Coordinates of C-alpha atoms in Angstrom, one line a residue:
E6 CA -2.7 1.7 4.3
V7 CA 0.5 1.7 2.2
Q8 CA -0.4 3.0 -1.3
L9 CA 0.5 5.2 -4.2
V10 CA -2.1 7.2 -6.1
E11 CA -1.2 8.7 -9.5
S12 CA -3.0 11.6 -11.1
G13 CA -2.5 14.3 -13.8
G14 CA -2.7 12.3 -16.9
G15 CA -4.8 13.3 -19.9
L16 CA -4.9 14.0 -23.6
V17 CA -2.3 16.5 -24.9
Q18 CA -1.0 17.6 -28.3
P19 CA 2.5 16.8 -29.5
G20 CA 4.9 19.4 -28.0
G21 CA 2.6 19.9 -25.0
S22 CA 3.3 19.4 -21.3
L23 CA 1.7 17.5 -18.4
R24 CA 2.7 17.1 -14.7
L25 CA 2.0 13.8 -13.1
S26 CA 1.6 13.5 -9.4
C27 CA 2.1 10.5 -7.1
A28 CA 0.7 10.8 -3.6
A29 CA 2.1 8.3 -1.2
S30 CA 0.4 7.2 2.0
G31 CA 1.4 4.8 4.8
F32 CA 5.1 5.5 4.4
T33 CA 7.5 8.4 3.9
C34 CA 8.5 8.6 0.2
S35 CA 11.7 10.5 0.9
Y36 CA 13.0 7.5 2.8
Y37 CA 12.8 5.4 -0.4
V38 CA 13.9 5.3 -4.0
M39 CA 10.9 6.2 -6.1
S40 CA 10.4 5.8 -9.8
W41 CA 8.1 6.3 -12.7
V42 CA 7.6 3.5 -15.2
R43 CA 5.2 3.3 -18.2
Q44 CA 3.4 0.8 -20.3
A45 CA 2.6 1.6 -23.9
P46 CA -0.3 -0.3 -25.6
G47 CA 0.8 -3.8 -26.4
K48 CA 4.2 -3.4 -24.7
G49 CA 5.8 -4.3 -21.4
L50 CA 6.8 -1.9 -18.6
E51 CA 9.5 0.6 -19.4
W52 CA 11.5 2.5 -16.8
V53 CA 11.2 6.3 -17.2
S54 CA 12.9 8.0 -14.2
T55 CA 14.1 7.5 -10.6
I56 CA 14.7 9.8 -7.7
G57 CA 16.9 8.6 -4.9
S58 CA 16.1 8.8 -1.2
G59 CA 17.5 11.6 0.9
V60 CA 19.1 14.2 -1.3
G61 CA 17.2 12.9 -4.3
T62 CA 19.7 12.2 -7.0
T63 CA 17.7 11.8 -10.3
Y64 CA 18.1 9.4 -13.2
Y65 CA 16.4 9.3 -16.6
A66 CA 15.9 7.0 -19.5
D67 CA 17.6 8.2 -22.6
S68 CA 14.2 8.5 -24.3
V69 CA 13.0 11.2 -21.9
K70 CA 16.3 12.8 -20.8
G71 CA 16.1 16.6 -21.3
R72 CA 12.3 16.5 -21.6
F73 CA 11.1 15.0 -18.3
T74 CA 11.9 16.1 -14.7
I75 CA 11.3 14.0 -11.6
S76 CA 10.9 15.8 -8.3
R77 CA 9.6 15.3 -4.8
D78 CA 7.8 17.4 -2.3
N79 CA 8.6 16.0 1.2
A80 CA 6.0 18.1 2.9
K81 CA 3.2 16.7 0.7
N82 CA 4.8 13.2 0.5
T83 CA 4.3 13.4 -3.2
V84 CA 6.5 12.6 -6.2
Y85 CA 6.1 14.4 -9.5
L86 CA 7.0 13.9 -13.1
Q87 CA 7.0 17.1 -15.2
M88 CA 6.8 16.1 -18.9
N89 CA 7.6 18.7 -21.6
S90 CA 7.9 18.4 -25.4
L91 CA 5.7 15.4 -25.4
K92 CA 5.8 13.0 -28.3
S93 CA 3.3 10.5 -29.6
E94 CA 5.7 7.7 -28.4
D95 CA 5.2 9.0 -24.8
T96 CA 1.6 7.7 -25.0
A97 CA 1.3 5.1 -22.2
L98 CA -0.1 4.3 -18.8
Y99 CA 2.2 5.8 -16.3
F100 CA 2.8 4.2 -12.9
C101 CA 4.5 5.5 -9.8
T102 CA 6.6 2.8 -8.0
R103 CA 8.5 2.4 -4.7
G104 CA 11.8 1.2 -6.0
G105 CA 14.2 1.6 -8.8
A106 CA 14.5 0.6 -12.4
D107 CA 14.0 -3.0 -11.5
C108 CA 10.4 -2.2 -10.8
I109 CA 9.7 -3.0 -14.4
N110 CA 9.6 -6.7 -13.2
G111 CA 6.3 -5.7 -11.5
A112 CA 7.4 -6.7 -8.0
C113 CA 7.4 -3.2 -6.4
L114 CA 4.6 -1.3 -4.8
M115 CA 2.8 0.5 -7.6
G116 CA -0.2 2.7 -8.1
R117 CA -3.0 2.0 -10.5
G118 CA -1.5 4.4 -13.1
T119 CA -2.6 7.5 -14.9
Q120 CA -3.1 7.5 -18.7
V121 CA -1.1 9.9 -20.9
T122 CA -2.2 10.2 -24.5
V123 CA -0.2 12.4 -26.9
S124 CA -2.2 13.0 -30.1
S125 CA -3.2 15.8 -32.4

């Protein structure tokens, strides 16, 4: 079965860190562009970061650049999002997607999401 399963979310204080994981099954994630998108309460999907296929060129939204790092472990067929210096505005449901920034239209393969809450 082709699917994505996210994990690693939770409650963290401002300035803290979390690492999200996205386990892919049914396909090889290194063959595809993979992204993270998020949805804050009451808002639409927002693109966060993308890692390209093959060599894995990375891209980031301005709002997370310098704080978040996307990476991939080909042996584990897993994509990660390391999130540092978290802010309250990073609170959202985070989804892993197979595709690029246009996945915010909802047409890409996506997981069920993992909740990140940044609060003191």
